[in-house]
């Protein structure tokens, strides 16, 4: 375990974005860092100031949020939640102990939440899904996968769902990174029993701090989940901002184009410096290397924070925000 892993070994899961911890660990002032560790769109939706009245009113479910979100996601039914993380932690409480298969490598909070609620959890590779499915009650897919970028056809996802639904099983699809490639989304099919899709404003819209997410599923499941979470899970100012962002089609179209172009640029840049990515999405590139920990340390020593994975040994690079950031990453890679 290296120094950075020791720093983060405190009983909770480590995620990207722990910039203050990095600043302390590497003795570099906070403002001097280039943070590429999160996969969040650094050129996010231009935040507008919510009306002053939104701060003195409790959230009202009768506002436009559900209507606007249903239109954006192409769904019939959804539930706003405090980021998809709230749903990840709550959904395991809605089932009796089950056999759960989670795509691996993947976002670790899924495994953590289901294990915490006394389910039997297995990590599965894409190639193993068809083999384990007959003995699986809940299949969890991160789509595109984080950090590998793996994607599946809607036909494949619906086939897995159909097999699970026959015996009361669930397919949960975490679409946190899908907004730049909306044609890959399965959200429009969530009227089917046992199909649950998680969406978030954190990555594409760059609104991670607002804590706004959505669960798309059948009404009965959403009612049960809503009763568990309780009232006012998303603040009034956050609801207001979500409504504005989800309706801003002009910004969305330009953002998708930029993300896809920048992701390809990052792929090329890493390849030029002998770090060819093994996978990626519109938001990040993923590099497998036995020397990942060493590369992480050398970049961090230059004030560039990436996301380090130990299993498999790999790094995830988010997208630089400005031309100056691109040049800084280029020069740092050249020195390794």
XYZ file of C-alpha atoms in Angstrom:
336
model
C 0.000 0.000 0.000
C 1.589 3.295 -1.073
C 1.436 6.576 0.823
C -1.630 7.809 -1.037
C -3.538 4.571 -0.413
C -2.580 4.711 3.262
C -3.882 8.268 3.428
C -7.249 7.124 2.090
C -7.452 3.866 4.073
C -9.911 5.126 6.679
C -12.844 2.725 6.546
C -14.780 4.450 3.763
C -14.389 4.093 0.032
C -11.947 6.319 -1.812
C -13.216 8.317 -4.775
C -11.731 10.929 -7.041
C -11.836 14.598 -6.105
C -10.145 14.467 -2.691
C -8.098 17.479 -3.622
C -7.506 18.812 -0.109
C -6.055 15.475 0.979
C -3.758 15.519 -2.063
C -2.669 19.089 -1.354
C -1.652 18.062 2.158
C -0.007 14.804 1.108
C 2.111 16.379 -1.653
C 2.592 19.799 -0.013
C 1.228 21.705 -2.999
C -1.244 24.566 -2.419
C -4.844 23.800 -3.338
C -5.023 26.448 -6.054
C -1.998 24.998 -7.886
C -3.616 21.652 -8.724
C -5.028 20.295 -11.956
C -7.716 17.850 -10.819
C -8.361 15.113 -13.404
C -9.535 12.569 -10.841
C -13.333 12.833 -10.931
C -14.640 12.343 -14.482
C -16.897 15.375 -13.938
C -17.349 17.734 -16.902
C -15.073 20.623 -15.941
C -16.874 22.830 -18.475
C -20.247 22.192 -16.903
C -23.556 23.935 -17.305
C -23.160 27.688 -16.560
C -24.775 27.926 -13.149
C -27.405 30.599 -12.640
C -28.389 32.101 -9.323
C -31.624 30.612 -7.947
C -34.360 33.064 -6.913
C -33.961 34.320 -3.354
C -37.384 32.851 -2.560
C -36.063 29.329 -3.198
C -33.992 29.506 -0.031
C -36.960 30.136 2.253
C -39.349 27.534 0.820
C -39.428 23.795 1.382
C -39.138 21.740 -1.812
C -42.459 21.263 -3.616
C -43.049 18.120 -5.653
C -45.595 20.032 -7.741
C -42.906 22.107 -9.477
C -41.781 21.364 -13.047
C -38.880 19.083 -12.159
C -40.520 15.714 -12.822
C -42.099 16.869 -16.072
C -38.861 18.367 -17.369
C -36.783 15.360 -16.258
C -39.214 12.869 -17.798
C -38.920 14.716 -21.096
C -35.103 14.847 -20.948
C -34.676 11.169 -20.028
C -37.522 9.867 -22.188
C -39.243 8.205 -19.242
C -42.776 7.904 -17.885
C -41.936 7.706 -14.189
C -38.995 8.887 -12.091
C -38.102 10.020 -8.590
C -35.707 12.901 -7.847
C -33.119 11.949 -5.213
C -30.096 13.554 -3.581
C -27.709 12.326 -6.254
C -27.756 8.749 -7.558
C -25.625 7.855 -4.521
C -28.748 8.167 -2.339
C -30.468 5.520 -4.471
C -27.407 3.274 -4.504
C -27.519 3.180 -0.699
C -31.293 2.802 -0.438
C -32.183 0.229 -3.107
C -30.601 -2.737 -1.257
C -33.038 -2.070 1.593
C -36.002 -2.818 -0.690
C -35.182 -6.528 -1.198
C -34.834 -9.565 0.997
C -31.308 -11.052 0.978
C -30.494 -11.702 -2.662
C -27.710 -12.900 -4.923
C -26.277 -9.770 -6.534
C -23.859 -9.634 -9.466
C -22.018 -6.352 -10.055
C -19.997 -5.496 -13.153
C -16.284 -5.395 -12.321
C -14.139 -3.412 -12.255
C -16.760 -0.789 -11.504
C -18.018 1.913 -9.160
C -17.299 0.411 -5.746
C -20.263 1.944 -3.904
C -22.649 -0.590 -5.460
C -20.824 -3.575 -3.960
C -20.407 -1.765 -0.650
C -24.112 -0.887 -0.332
C -25.455 -4.360 -1.121
C -22.957 -6.107 1.150
C -23.773 -3.673 3.942
C -27.406 -4.752 3.676
C -26.576 -8.466 3.966
C -26.880 -9.525 0.336
C -24.513 -12.005 -1.297
C -22.459 -10.016 -3.794
C -20.249 -11.264 -6.624
C -18.062 -9.221 -8.951
C -18.461 -10.284 -12.580
C -16.715 -9.413 -15.807
C -18.803 -8.762 -18.951
C -17.886 -12.217 -20.234
C -19.240 -13.886 -17.074
C -22.695 -12.258 -17.004
C -24.492 -14.853 -19.129
C -22.943 -17.648 -17.065
C -23.957 -16.273 -13.648
C -27.341 -14.832 -14.625
C -29.412 -17.979 -13.863
C -28.255 -17.740 -10.228
C -28.511 -13.946 -9.980
C -31.405 -11.990 -8.448
C -30.007 -8.501 -9.089
C -27.599 -7.557 -11.869
C -25.929 -4.142 -11.634
C -24.395 -2.577 -14.730
C -22.543 0.746 -14.786
C -23.122 2.010 -18.321
C -20.781 3.195 -19.742
C -18.742 1.394 -17.144
C -16.549 3.324 -14.747
C -13.584 3.079 -15.226
C -13.379 0.766 -18.262
C -15.867 2.570 -20.512
C -17.484 -0.758 -21.488
C -20.877 -0.388 -23.205
C -23.638 -2.827 -24.124
C -26.402 -2.734 -26.705
C -29.938 -1.960 -25.569
C -30.925 -5.348 -26.999
C -28.395 -7.083 -24.726
C -29.523 -5.160 -21.648
C -33.195 -5.909 -22.346
C -32.370 -9.589 -22.807
C -30.702 -9.736 -19.398
C -33.603 -7.837 -17.866
C -36.159 -10.223 -19.364
C -34.400 -13.228 -17.847
C -34.245 -11.590 -14.417
C -37.823 -10.276 -14.514
C -39.235 -13.792 -15.055
C -38.288 -14.628 -11.463
C -38.823 -11.230 -9.847
C -35.230 -10.103 -10.323
C -33.883 -6.627 -11.020
C -31.581 -5.103 -13.589
C -30.082 -1.870 -12.239
C -28.307 0.286 -14.813
C -26.212 3.165 -13.474
C -26.106 5.684 -16.331
C -24.052 8.384 -14.598
C -21.765 8.765 -17.633
C -24.271 8.264 -20.468
C -25.507 11.822 -21.181
C -22.939 12.477 -23.908
C -24.171 9.357 -25.757
C -27.924 9.328 -25.010
C -28.719 6.773 -27.721
C -27.138 4.145 -25.443
C -29.609 4.821 -22.614
C -32.207 2.267 -21.594
C -34.162 4.777 -19.484
C -37.094 4.854 -21.910
C -37.798 1.169 -21.108
C -38.154 1.599 -17.336
C -41.931 1.114 -17.308
C -41.027 -2.599 -17.361
C -41.091 -4.328 -13.937
C -37.654 -4.846 -12.411
C -35.772 -2.388 -14.639
C -34.194 0.458 -12.660
C -32.072 3.202 -14.194
C -30.041 5.715 -12.187
C -29.272 9.141 -13.655
C -27.416 12.127 -12.268
C -26.699 15.787 -13.002
C -23.214 15.397 -11.534
C -21.061 14.287 -14.457
C -22.447 15.740 -17.716
C -23.884 18.949 -16.284
C -20.976 19.376 -13.866
C -23.421 19.885 -10.983
C -22.016 17.260 -8.604
C -22.227 19.664 -5.670
C -25.959 20.218 -6.156
C -26.654 16.528 -5.345
C -29.440 15.936 -7.866
C -30.149 12.516 -9.329
C -33.101 10.478 -10.567
C -34.351 6.917 -10.266
C -36.319 5.776 -13.316
C -38.500 2.741 -12.584
C -42.050 1.432 -12.144
C -44.319 3.630 -9.980
C -44.760 1.045 -7.216
C -41.018 0.737 -6.665
C -40.621 4.524 -6.761
C -43.340 4.935 -4.125
C -41.610 2.434 -1.850
C -38.256 4.140 -2.365
C -39.790 7.565 -1.750
C -41.306 6.374 1.537
C -37.905 5.082 2.616
C -36.013 8.280 1.729
C -38.607 10.637 3.185
C -39.580 14.164 2.125
C -37.428 16.990 0.766
C -34.505 14.920 -0.481
C -33.553 17.563 -3.099
C -33.356 21.191 -1.966
C -35.488 23.900 -3.557
C -32.502 25.786 -5.105
C -31.127 22.503 -6.495
C -34.521 21.643 -7.996
C -34.664 25.078 -9.634
C -31.184 24.666 -11.138
C -31.987 21.158 -12.356
C -35.071 22.423 -14.181
C -33.034 25.117 -15.965
C -30.181 22.745 -16.894
C -32.419 19.952 -18.168
C -34.229 22.400 -20.466
C -31.074 23.980 -21.920
C -30.941 21.989 -25.158
C -28.517 24.368 -26.863
C -25.914 23.930 -24.123
C -26.479 20.161 -24.009
C -25.805 19.750 -27.729
C -22.599 21.790 -27.613
C -21.431 19.999 -24.465
C -21.859 16.572 -26.059
C -19.796 17.598 -29.071
C -17.043 19.066 -26.905
C -16.860 16.083 -24.560
C -16.563 13.576 -27.402
C -13.885 15.663 -29.125
C -11.929 16.225 -25.909
C -12.096 12.552 -24.992
C -10.578 11.632 -28.355
C -7.922 14.302 -27.846
C -7.064 12.823 -24.440
C -6.843 9.337 -25.959
C -4.378 10.636 -28.546
C -2.323 12.588 -26.001
C -1.936 9.610 -23.681
C -1.014 7.351 -26.597
C 1.640 9.798 -27.766
C 3.282 9.562 -24.334
C 3.224 5.735 -24.365
C 0.165 5.406 -22.112
C -2.371 4.009 -24.597
C -5.816 3.805 -22.958
C -7.438 0.409 -22.505
C -10.904 1.950 -22.363
C -12.774 5.159 -21.773
C -15.893 7.230 -22.277
C -16.731 10.796 -23.259
C -15.668 11.850 -19.746
C -12.417 9.980 -19.119
C -9.727 7.632 -20.404
C -8.556 4.547 -18.527
C -4.945 3.334 -18.620
C -3.888 -0.062 -17.264
C -0.271 -0.289 -16.154
C 1.761 -2.206 -13.604
C 3.408 1.163 -12.901
C 0.134 3.019 -12.318
C 0.980 3.859 -8.713
C 4.366 5.258 -9.727
C 2.834 7.334 -12.538
C 0.185 8.609 -10.128
C 2.868 9.758 -7.692
C 4.959 11.450 -10.391
C 1.985 13.346 -11.766
C 0.845 14.321 -8.268
C 4.332 15.626 -7.529
C 3.669 18.031 -10.424
C 0.259 19.007 -9.040
C -1.848 16.807 -11.323
C -4.361 14.534 -9.599
C -5.622 11.393 -11.353
C -7.711 8.494 -10.066
C -5.626 5.510 -8.983
C -7.048 1.976 -8.964
C -5.249 -0.988 -7.418
C -7.341 -3.805 -8.931
C -6.447 -3.791 -11.721
C -3.442 -1.493 -11.441
C -4.645 1.475 -13.493
C -5.278 5.207 -13.755
C -8.334 7.144 -14.868
C -7.725 10.528 -16.484
C -10.533 13.087 -16.609
C -10.628 15.823 -19.246
C -8.640 19.057 -18.854
C -10.859 22.149 -18.836
C -8.726 24.743 -20.636
C -5.996 24.871 -23.262
C -3.518 25.771 -20.516
C -4.553 22.605 -18.651
C -4.023 20.506 -21.781
C -0.533 21.926 -22.214
C 0.273 21.340 -18.549
C -0.757 17.669 -18.796
C 1.253 17.274 -22.017
C 4.414 18.610 -20.358
C 3.915 16.548 -17.199
C 3.509 13.304 -19.164
C 6.625 14.118 -21.146
C 8.634 14.224 -17.919
C 7.634 10.725 -16.796
